[in-house]
Coordinates of C-alpha atoms (C1' of nucleotides) in Angstrom, one line a residue:
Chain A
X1 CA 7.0 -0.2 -38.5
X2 CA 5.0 -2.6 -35.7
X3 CA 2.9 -2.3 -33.1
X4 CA 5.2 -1.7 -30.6
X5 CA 4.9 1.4 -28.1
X6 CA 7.8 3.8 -28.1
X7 CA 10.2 4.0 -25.4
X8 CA 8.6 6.7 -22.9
X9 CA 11.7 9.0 -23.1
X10 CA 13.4 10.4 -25.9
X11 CA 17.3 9.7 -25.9
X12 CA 20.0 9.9 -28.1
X13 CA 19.9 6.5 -30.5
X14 CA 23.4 5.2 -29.3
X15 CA 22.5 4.8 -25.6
X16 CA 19.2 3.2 -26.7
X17 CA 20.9 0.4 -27.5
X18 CA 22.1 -0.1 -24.0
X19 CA 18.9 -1.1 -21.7
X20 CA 20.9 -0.1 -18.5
X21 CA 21.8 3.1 -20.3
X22 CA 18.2 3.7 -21.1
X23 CA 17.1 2.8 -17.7
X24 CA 19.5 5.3 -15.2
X25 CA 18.5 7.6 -18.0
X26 CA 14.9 7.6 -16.3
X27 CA 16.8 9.1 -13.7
X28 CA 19.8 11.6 -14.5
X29 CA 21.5 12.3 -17.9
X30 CA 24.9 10.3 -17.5
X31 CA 27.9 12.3 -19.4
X32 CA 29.4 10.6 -22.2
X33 CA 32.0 9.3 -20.0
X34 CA 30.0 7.3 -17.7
X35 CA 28.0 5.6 -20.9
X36 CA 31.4 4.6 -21.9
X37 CA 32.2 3.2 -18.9
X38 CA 29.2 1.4 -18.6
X39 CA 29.3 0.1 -22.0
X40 CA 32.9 -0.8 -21.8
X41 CA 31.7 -2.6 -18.6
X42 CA 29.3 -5.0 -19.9
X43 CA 30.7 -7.1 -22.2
X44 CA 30.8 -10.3 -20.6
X45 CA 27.3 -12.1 -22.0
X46 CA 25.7 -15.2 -20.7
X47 CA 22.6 -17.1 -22.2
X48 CA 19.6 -18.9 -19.6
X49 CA 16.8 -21.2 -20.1
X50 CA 13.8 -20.5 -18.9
X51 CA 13.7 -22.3 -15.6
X52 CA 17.9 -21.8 -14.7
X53 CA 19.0 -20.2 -11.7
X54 CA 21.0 -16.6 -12.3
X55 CA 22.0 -16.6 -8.8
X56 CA 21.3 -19.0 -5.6
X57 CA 21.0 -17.9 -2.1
X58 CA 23.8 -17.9 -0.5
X59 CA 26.4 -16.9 -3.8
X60 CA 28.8 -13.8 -3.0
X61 CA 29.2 -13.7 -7.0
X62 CA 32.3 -11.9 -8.6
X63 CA 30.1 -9.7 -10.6
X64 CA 26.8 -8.0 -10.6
X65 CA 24.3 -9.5 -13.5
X66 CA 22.2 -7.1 -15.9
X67 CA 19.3 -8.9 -17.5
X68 CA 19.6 -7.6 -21.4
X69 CA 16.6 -9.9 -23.1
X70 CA 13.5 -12.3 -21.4
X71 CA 11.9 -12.3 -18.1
X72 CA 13.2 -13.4 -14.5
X73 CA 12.5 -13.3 -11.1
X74 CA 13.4 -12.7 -7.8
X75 CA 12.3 -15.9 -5.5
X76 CA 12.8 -17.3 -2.1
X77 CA 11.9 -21.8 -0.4
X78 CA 10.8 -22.2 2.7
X79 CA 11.9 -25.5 4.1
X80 CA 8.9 -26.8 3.3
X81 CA 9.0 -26.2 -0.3
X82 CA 6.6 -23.0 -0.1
X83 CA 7.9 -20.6 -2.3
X84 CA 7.4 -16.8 -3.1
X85 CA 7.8 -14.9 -6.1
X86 CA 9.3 -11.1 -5.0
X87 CA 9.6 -9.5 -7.8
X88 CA 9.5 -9.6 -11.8
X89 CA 12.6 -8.8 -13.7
X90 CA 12.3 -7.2 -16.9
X91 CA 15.6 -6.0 -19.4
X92 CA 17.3 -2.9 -18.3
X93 CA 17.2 -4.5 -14.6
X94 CA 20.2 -5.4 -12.6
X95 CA 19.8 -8.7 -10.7
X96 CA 21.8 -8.6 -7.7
X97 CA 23.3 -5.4 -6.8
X98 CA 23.5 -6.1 -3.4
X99 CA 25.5 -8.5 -3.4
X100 CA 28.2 -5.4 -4.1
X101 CA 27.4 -4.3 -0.8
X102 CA 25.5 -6.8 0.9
X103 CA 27.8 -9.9 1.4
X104 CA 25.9 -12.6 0.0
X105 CA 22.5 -13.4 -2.0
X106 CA 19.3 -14.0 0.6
X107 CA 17.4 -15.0 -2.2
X108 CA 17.3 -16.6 -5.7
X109 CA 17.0 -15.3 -9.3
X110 CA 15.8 -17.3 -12.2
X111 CA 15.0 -17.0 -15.9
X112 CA 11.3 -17.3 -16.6
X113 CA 12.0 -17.5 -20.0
X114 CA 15.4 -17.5 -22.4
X115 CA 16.9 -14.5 -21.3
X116 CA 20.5 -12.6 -22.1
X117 CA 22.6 -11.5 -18.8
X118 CA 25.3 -9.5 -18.8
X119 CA 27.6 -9.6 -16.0
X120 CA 29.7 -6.8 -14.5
X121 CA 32.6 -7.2 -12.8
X122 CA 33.1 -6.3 -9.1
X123 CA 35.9 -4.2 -9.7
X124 CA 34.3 -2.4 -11.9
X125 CA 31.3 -1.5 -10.0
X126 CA 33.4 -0.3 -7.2
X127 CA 35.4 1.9 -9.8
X128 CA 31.9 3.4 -10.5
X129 CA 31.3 4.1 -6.7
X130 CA 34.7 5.6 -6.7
X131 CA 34.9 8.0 -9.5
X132 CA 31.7 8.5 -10.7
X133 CA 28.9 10.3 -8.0
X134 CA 26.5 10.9 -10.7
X135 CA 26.1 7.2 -11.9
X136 CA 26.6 5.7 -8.5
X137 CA 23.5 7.8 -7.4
X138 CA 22.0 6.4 -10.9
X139 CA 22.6 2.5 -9.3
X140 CA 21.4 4.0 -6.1
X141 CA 18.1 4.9 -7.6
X142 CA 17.6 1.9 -9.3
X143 CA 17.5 -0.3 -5.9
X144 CA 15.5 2.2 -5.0
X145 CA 12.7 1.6 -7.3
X146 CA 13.1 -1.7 -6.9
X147 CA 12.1 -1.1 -3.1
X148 CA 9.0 0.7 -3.7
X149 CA 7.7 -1.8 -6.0
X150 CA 8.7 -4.7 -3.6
X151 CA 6.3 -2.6 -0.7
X152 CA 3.6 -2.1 -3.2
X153 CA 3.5 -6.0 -3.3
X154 CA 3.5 -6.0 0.7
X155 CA 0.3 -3.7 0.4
X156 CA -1.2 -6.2 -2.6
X157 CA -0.5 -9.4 -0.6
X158 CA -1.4 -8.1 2.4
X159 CA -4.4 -6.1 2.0
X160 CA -6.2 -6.6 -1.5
X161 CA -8.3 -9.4 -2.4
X162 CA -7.1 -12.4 -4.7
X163 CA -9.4 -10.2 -7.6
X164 CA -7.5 -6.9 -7.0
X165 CA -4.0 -8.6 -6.4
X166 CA -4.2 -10.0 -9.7
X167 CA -5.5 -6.8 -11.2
X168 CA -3.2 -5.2 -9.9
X169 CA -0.3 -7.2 -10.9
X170 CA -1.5 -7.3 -14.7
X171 CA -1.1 -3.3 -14.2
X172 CA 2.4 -2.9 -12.7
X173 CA 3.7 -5.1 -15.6
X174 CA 1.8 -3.4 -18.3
X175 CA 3.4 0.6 -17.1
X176 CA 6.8 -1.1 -16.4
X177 CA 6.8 -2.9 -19.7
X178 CA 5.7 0.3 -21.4
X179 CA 7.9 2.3 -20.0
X180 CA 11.0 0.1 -21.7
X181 CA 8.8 -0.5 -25.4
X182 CA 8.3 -4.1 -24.7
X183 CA 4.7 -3.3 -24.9
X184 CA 2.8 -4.4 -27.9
X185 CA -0.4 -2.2 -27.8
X186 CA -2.4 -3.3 -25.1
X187 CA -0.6 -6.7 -25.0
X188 CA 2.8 -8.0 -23.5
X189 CA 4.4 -11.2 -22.8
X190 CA 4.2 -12.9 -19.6
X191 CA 5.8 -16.0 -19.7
X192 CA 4.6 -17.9 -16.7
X193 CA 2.5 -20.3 -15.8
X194 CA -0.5 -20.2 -13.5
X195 CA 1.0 -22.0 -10.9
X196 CA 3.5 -19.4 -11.1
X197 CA 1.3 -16.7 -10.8
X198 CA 0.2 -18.3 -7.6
X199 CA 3.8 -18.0 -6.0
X200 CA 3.8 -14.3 -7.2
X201 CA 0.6 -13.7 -5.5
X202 CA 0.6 -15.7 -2.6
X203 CA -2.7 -17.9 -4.0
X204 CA -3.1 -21.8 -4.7
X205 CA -2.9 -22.3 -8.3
X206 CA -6.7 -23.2 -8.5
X207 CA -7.7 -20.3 -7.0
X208 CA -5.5 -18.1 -10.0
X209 CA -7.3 -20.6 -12.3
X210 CA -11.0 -19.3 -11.0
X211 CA -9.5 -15.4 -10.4
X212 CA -8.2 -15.3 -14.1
X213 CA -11.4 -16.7 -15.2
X214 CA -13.5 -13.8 -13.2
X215 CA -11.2 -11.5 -14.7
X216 CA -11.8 -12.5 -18.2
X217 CA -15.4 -12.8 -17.3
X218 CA -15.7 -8.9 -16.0
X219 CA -13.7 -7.9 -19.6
X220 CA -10.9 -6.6 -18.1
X221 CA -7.9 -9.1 -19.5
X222 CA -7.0 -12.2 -21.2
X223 CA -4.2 -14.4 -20.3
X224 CA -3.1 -16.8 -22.7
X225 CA 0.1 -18.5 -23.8
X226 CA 2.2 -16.6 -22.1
X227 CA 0.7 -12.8 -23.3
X228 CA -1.2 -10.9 -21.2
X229 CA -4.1 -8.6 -23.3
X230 CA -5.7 -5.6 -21.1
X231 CA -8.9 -5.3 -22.5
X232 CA -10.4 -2.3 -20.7
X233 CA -7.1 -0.7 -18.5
X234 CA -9.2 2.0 -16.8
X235 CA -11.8 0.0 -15.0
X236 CA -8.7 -3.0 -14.6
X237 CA -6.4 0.0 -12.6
X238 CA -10.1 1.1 -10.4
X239 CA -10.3 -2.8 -9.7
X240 CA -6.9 -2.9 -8.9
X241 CA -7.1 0.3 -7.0
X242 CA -3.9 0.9 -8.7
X243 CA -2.1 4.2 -8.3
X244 CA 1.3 4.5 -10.7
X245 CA 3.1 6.9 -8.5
X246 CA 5.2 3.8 -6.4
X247 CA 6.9 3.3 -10.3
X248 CA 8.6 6.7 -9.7
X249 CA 7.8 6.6 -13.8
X250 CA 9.2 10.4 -15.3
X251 CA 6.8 9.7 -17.9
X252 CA 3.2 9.3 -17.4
X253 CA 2.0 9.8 -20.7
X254 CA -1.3 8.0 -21.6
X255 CA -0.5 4.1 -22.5
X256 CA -3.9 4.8 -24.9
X257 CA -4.8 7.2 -27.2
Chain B
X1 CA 25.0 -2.4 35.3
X2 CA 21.3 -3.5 34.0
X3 CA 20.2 -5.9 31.7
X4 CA 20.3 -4.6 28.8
X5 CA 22.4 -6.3 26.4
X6 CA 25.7 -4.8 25.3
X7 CA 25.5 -3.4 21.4
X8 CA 26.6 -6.3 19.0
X9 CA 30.2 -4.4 17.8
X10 CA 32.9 -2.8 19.6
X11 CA 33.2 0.8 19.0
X12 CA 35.1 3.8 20.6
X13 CA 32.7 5.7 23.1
X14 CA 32.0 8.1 21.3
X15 CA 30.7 7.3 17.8
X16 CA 28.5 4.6 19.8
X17 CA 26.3 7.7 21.2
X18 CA 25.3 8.8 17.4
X19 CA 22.9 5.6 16.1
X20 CA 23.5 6.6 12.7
X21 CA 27.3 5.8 12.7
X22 CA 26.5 2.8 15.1
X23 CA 24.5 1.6 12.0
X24 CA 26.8 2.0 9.2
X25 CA 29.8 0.5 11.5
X26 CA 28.3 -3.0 11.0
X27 CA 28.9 -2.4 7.1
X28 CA 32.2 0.0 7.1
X29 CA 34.8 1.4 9.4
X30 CA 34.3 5.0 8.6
X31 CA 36.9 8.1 8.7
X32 CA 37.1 10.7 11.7
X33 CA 36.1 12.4 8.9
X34 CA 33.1 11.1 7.7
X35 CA 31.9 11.0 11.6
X36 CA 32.2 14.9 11.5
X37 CA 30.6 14.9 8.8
X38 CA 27.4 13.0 10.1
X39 CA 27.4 14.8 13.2
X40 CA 27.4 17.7 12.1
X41 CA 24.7 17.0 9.6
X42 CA 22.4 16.1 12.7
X43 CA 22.2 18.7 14.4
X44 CA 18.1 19.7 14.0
X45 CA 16.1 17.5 16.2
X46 CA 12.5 17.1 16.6
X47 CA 10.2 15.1 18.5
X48 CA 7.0 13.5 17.3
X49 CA 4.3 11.8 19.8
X50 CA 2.8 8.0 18.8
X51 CA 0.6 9.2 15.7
X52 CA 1.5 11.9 14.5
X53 CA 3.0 11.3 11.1
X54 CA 7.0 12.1 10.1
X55 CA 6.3 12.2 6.8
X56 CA 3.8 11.8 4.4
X57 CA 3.1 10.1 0.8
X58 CA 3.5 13.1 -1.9
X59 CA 5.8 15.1 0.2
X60 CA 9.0 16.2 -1.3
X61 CA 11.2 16.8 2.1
X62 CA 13.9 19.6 2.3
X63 CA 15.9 16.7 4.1
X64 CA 16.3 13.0 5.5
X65 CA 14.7 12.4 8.5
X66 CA 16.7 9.6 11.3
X67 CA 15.5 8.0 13.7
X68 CA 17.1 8.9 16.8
X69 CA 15.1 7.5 19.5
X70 CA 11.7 5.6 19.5
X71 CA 9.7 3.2 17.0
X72 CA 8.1 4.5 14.0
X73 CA 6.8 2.3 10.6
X74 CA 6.3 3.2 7.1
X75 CA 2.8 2.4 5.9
X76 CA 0.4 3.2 2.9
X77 CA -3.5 3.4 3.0
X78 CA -5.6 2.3 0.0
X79 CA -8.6 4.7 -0.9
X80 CA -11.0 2.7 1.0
X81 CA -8.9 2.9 4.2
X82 CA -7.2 -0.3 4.4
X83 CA -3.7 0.1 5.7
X84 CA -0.4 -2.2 5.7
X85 CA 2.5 -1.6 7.5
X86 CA 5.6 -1.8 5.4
X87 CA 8.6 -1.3 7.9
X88 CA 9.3 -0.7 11.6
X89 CA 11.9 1.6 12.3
X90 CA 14.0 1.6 15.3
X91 CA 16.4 4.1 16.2
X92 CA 19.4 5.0 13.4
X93 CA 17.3 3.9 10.8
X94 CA 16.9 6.3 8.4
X95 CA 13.0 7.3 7.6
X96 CA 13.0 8.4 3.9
X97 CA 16.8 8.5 2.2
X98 CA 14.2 7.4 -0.5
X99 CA 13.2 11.4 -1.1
X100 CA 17.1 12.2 -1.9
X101 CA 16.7 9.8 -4.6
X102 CA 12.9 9.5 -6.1
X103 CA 11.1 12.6 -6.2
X104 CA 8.7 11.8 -4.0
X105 CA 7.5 10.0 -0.9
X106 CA 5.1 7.3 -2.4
X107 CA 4.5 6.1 1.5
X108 CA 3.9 7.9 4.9
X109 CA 5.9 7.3 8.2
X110 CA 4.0 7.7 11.5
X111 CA 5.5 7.6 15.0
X112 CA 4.4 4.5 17.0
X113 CA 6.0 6.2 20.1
X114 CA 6.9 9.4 21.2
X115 CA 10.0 9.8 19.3
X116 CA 13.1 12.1 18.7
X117 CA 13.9 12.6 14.8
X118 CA 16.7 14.5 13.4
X119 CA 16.7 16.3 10.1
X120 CA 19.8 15.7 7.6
X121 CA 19.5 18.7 4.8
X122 CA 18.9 17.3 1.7
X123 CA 22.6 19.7 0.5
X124 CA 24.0 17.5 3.1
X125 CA 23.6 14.0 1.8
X126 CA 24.1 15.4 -1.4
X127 CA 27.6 16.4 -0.5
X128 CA 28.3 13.2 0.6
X129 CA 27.5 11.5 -2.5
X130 CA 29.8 13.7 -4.0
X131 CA 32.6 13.7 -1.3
X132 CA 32.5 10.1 0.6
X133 CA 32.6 7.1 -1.8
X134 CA 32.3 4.8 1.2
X135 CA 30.0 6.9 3.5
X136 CA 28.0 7.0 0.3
X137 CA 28.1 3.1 0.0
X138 CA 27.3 2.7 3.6
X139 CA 24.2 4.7 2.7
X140 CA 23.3 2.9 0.1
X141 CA 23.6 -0.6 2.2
X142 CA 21.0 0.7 4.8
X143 CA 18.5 1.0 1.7
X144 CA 19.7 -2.7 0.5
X145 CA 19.2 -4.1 4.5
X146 CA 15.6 -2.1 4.3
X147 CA 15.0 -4.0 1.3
X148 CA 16.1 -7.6 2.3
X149 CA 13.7 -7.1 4.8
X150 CA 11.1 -5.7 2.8
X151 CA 11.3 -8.9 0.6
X152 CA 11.4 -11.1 3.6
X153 CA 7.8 -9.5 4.4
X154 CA 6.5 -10.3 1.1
X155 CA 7.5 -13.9 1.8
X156 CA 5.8 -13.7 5.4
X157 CA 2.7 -12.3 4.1
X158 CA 2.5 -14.7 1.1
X159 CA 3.5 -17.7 2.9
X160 CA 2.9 -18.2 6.1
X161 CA 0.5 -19.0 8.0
X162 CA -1.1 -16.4 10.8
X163 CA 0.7 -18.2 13.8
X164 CA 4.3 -18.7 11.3
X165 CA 3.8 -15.2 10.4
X166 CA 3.5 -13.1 13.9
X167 CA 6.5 -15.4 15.2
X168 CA 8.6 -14.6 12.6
X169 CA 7.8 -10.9 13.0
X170 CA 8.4 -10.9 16.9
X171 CA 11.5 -13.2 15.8
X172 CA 12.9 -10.3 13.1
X173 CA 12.4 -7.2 15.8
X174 CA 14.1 -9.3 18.8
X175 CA 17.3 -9.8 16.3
X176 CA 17.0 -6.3 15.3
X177 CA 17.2 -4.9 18.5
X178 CA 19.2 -7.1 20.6
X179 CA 21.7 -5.9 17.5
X180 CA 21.1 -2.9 18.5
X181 CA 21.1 -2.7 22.6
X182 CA 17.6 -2.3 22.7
X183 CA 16.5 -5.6 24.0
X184 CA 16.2 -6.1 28.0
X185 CA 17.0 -9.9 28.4
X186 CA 14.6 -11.8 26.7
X187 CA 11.7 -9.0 26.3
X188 CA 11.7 -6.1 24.3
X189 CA 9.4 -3.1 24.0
X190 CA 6.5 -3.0 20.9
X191 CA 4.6 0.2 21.1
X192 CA 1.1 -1.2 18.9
X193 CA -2.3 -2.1 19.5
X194 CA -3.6 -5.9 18.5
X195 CA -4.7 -3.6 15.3
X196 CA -1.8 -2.6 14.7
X197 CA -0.6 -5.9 14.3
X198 CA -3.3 -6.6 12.1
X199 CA -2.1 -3.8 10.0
X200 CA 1.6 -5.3 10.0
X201 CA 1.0 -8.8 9.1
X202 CA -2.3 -8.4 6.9
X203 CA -4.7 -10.2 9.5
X204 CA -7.7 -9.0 11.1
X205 CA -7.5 -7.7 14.4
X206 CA -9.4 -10.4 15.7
X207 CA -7.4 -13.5 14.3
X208 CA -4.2 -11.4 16.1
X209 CA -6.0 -11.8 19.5
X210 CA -6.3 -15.2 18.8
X211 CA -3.3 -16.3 17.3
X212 CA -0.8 -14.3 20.1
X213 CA -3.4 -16.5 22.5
X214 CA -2.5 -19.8 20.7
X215 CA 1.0 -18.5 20.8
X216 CA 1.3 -17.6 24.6
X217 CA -0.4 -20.9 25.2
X218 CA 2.5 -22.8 23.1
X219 CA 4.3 -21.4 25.7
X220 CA 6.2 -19.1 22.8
X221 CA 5.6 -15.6 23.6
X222 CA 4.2 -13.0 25.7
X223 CA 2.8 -9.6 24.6
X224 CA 1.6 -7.1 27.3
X225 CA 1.5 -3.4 27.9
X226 CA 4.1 -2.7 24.6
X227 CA 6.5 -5.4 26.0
X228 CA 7.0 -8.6 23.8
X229 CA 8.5 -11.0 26.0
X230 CA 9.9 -14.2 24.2
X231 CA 9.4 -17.3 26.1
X232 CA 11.1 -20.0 23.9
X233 CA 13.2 -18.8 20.9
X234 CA 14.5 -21.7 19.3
X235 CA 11.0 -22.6 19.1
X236 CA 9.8 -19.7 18.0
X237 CA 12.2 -19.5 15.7
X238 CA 11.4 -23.0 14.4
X239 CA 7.9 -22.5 14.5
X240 CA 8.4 -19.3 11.7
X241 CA 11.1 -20.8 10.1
X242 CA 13.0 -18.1 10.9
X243 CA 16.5 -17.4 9.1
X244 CA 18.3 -14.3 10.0
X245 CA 20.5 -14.3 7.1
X246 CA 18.4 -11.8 5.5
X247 CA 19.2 -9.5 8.4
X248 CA 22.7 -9.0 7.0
X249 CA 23.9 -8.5 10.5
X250 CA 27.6 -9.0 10.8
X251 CA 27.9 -10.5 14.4
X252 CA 26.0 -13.4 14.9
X253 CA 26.3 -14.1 18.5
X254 CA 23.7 -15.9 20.0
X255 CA 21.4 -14.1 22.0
X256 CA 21.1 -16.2 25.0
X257 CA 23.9 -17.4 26.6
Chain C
dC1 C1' 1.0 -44.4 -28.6
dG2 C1' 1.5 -42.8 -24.1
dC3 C1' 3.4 -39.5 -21.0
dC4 C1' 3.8 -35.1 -18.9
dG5 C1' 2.9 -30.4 -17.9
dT6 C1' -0.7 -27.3 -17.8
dG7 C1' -5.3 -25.8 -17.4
dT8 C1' -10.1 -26.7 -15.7
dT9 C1' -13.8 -28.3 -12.7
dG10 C1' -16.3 -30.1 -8.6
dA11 C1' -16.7 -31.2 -3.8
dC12 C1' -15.2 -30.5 0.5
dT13 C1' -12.4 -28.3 4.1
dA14 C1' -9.9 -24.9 6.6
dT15 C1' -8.5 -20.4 7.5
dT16 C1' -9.7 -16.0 8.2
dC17 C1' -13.1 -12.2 8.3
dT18 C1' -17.2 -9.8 9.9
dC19 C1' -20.3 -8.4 13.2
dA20 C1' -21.7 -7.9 17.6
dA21 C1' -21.4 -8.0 22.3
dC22 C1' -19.0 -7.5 26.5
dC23 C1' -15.1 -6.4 29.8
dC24 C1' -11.7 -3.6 31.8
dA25 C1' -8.7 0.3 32.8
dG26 C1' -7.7 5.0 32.4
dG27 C1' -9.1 9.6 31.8
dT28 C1' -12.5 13.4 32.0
dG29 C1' -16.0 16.3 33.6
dG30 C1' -19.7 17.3 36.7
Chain D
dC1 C1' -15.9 11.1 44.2
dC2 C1' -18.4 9.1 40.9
dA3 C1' -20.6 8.6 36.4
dC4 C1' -19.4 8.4 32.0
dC5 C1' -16.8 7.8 27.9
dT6 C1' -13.3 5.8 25.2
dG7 C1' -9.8 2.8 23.5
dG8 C1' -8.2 -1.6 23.7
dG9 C1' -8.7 -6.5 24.4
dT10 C1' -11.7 -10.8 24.3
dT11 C1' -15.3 -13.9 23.0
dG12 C1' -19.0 -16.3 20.2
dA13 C1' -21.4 -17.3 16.0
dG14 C1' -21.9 -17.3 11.3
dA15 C1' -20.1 -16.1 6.6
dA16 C1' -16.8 -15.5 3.1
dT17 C1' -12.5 -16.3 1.1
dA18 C1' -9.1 -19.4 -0.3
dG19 C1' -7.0 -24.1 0.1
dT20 C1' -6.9 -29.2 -0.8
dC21 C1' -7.8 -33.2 -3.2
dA22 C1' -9.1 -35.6 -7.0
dA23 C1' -10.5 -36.1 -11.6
dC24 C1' -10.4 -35.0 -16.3
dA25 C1' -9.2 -32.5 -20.8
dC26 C1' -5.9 -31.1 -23.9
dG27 C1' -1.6 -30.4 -26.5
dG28 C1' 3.2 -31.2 -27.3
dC29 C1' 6.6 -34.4 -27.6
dG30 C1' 9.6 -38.5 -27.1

DNA sequence: CGCCGTGTTGACTATTCTCAACCCAGGTGG
DNA sequence: CCACCTGGGTTGAGAATAGTCAACACGGCG
């Protein structure tokens, strides 16, 4: 039908639909019961421009938000205006389930682009604790993953070069993007700018500017308005010196034929 | 009796001897019940000497290792033999809950002193998951706190500057373990090398010798023989801009009186 | 038309790294 | 008991990486 990559693990074409569904899915197969509830669950739907504020540091919201459609992130100001970029969210990922245990937001979220959130209530999320072992372990997981990825990004900020960094970022996206179909063959949306990328990455923008550029340079990607294109991923992940395993993907089929 | 300072909550005598119910007290009061539970789960100790590894990447334990007594970190080595520090660990934290969860260990754990580790079996946890709603919760919040401060390194390494960033770290583990009664006054024991350091905060082991000199000469810190000693904390504190909220520690007392 | 956000470039600066040497304390073996 | 070795800490000099500042190009949009 189009270019787009199918979702890396078969499933059953009702709880497609549902990204969060189709996400814990990665991880256990949640009875009919636990879909329902999850379903029944996320009704309440909110709409973001790129550029608002999910959540603020500091909120103790009444719910938990699940990012259905576009791009956010994770972010944190200094005093000083500095700010860093801690992780990318994509749809299927929950925003702040912490705040369900941990009493209050130490950081920010915002929408990079328009982007659909659902919100969960509280009380629901603490039935799910309550009755349900199986999903609550499937929530577990999920702040899980989004550990390891946050220590790969300790490792790429502290130890790789601005060159690898960057590789390396361009390659988490592209497996975690696969992974939920939002992959157009060797392409996906980034919808950032490159000052952005800076925060991400811990680099002045001019320095992305000139990193981007020796990227293009070597063949490896292309970066423009707002879609990344990996031209050559094998000798972009041995740049990178990127290893997939810290994705915890069950599938690790071959992104190309 | 000595100096050391008194653990941050009040608890009966005798769940204050187990660190692991210590460490979930500051997030839930938990049952007689669940105490047994935890106790009798940690019963297999074993002790490690500063290097030898607890755990490493690829491993798929038989259990959850705790940190009884002792420092240990997480870390991960890139092919070429760079290495970043992810974590320090300090006694009742919990080395790799991760492995209960994701299939795999996608970073190792080493011993930075000679330590005492107990071994939770992996049928254990799993029958609290399906037994203890709240234990489980109190579980899951260690993995959230290890994650807040996983983030918070992202923002150290990305950020700040070499002199902002090793304050702010020395800031982190005197909060840490003042919370936990493992501070002496205004010093606190820090089983590395200078390299070490370097391997923590992304900087050369050289610019660490010269930065903890420009600190000491601010009249900041001292470091000496494993013993940080911190001179001035609201500076240092200042100096990092340091913000323990991402600590999630429920009493906030001040530390000097 | 003119403004603004974004990307690009050049010149210069600052931070941090590398390499190499040296010191010192502690441990080991002759 | 001493000579030696090793691991850690310290210092200097020079190089590389990345940041800052300033200017300009370009397109979208009021």
């Amino acid at each position: 039908m189009n270019e787009r990559s199918e979702p890396a693990v078969g499933l059953k074409a009702k709880t497609l639909r549902h990204p969060l569904i189709r996400k814990l899915s990665n991880f256990t197969v949640l009875s009919l019961e636990e879909c329902d509830a999850i379903e029944s669950a996320t009704t309440k739907i909110a709409e973001f421009a790129a550029g608002d504020d999910v959540i603020q540091r500091g909120d103790r919201t009444g719910g938990v938000n699940l990012l259905l459609e576009g791009f956010a992130c994770r972010y944190k100001i200094l005093e000083d205006g500095r700010r860093q970029i801690l992780a990318y969210l994509v749809p299927g990922d929950l925003c702040d389930l912490h705040v369900f245990l941990l009493r209050r937001m130490d950081h920010s979220i915002g929408a990079l682009s328009r982007s659909k959130v659902a919100t969960i209530p509280q009380s629901a999320i603490l039935g799910f604790t309550n009755s349900y072992p199986n999903l609550t372990r499937a929530l577990w997981w999920t702040t899980l993953l989004d550990e390891a990825i946050t220590r790969e990004w300790v490792v790429n900020i502290g130890q790789r070069t601005a060159y690898e960094r960057m590789a390396h970022l361009f390659c988490e996206l592209f497996h975690r993007l696969h992974a939920i179909g939002e992959t157009a063959g060797k392409s996906y949306p980034l919808p950032v700018t490159q000052a952005t990328l800076g925060d991400t990455l811990g680099l002045s923008n001019v320095h992305i500017n000139r990193t981007l550029q020796d990227l293009r340079r070597d063949g490896l990607i292309s970066f423009n308005n707002g879609t990344v294109t990996i031209k050559n991923l094998a000798k972009l992940e041995a740049a990178a010196f990127f290893s997939p395993d810290y994705l915890h993907l069950l599938d690790v089929t071959e992104p190309f034929a």
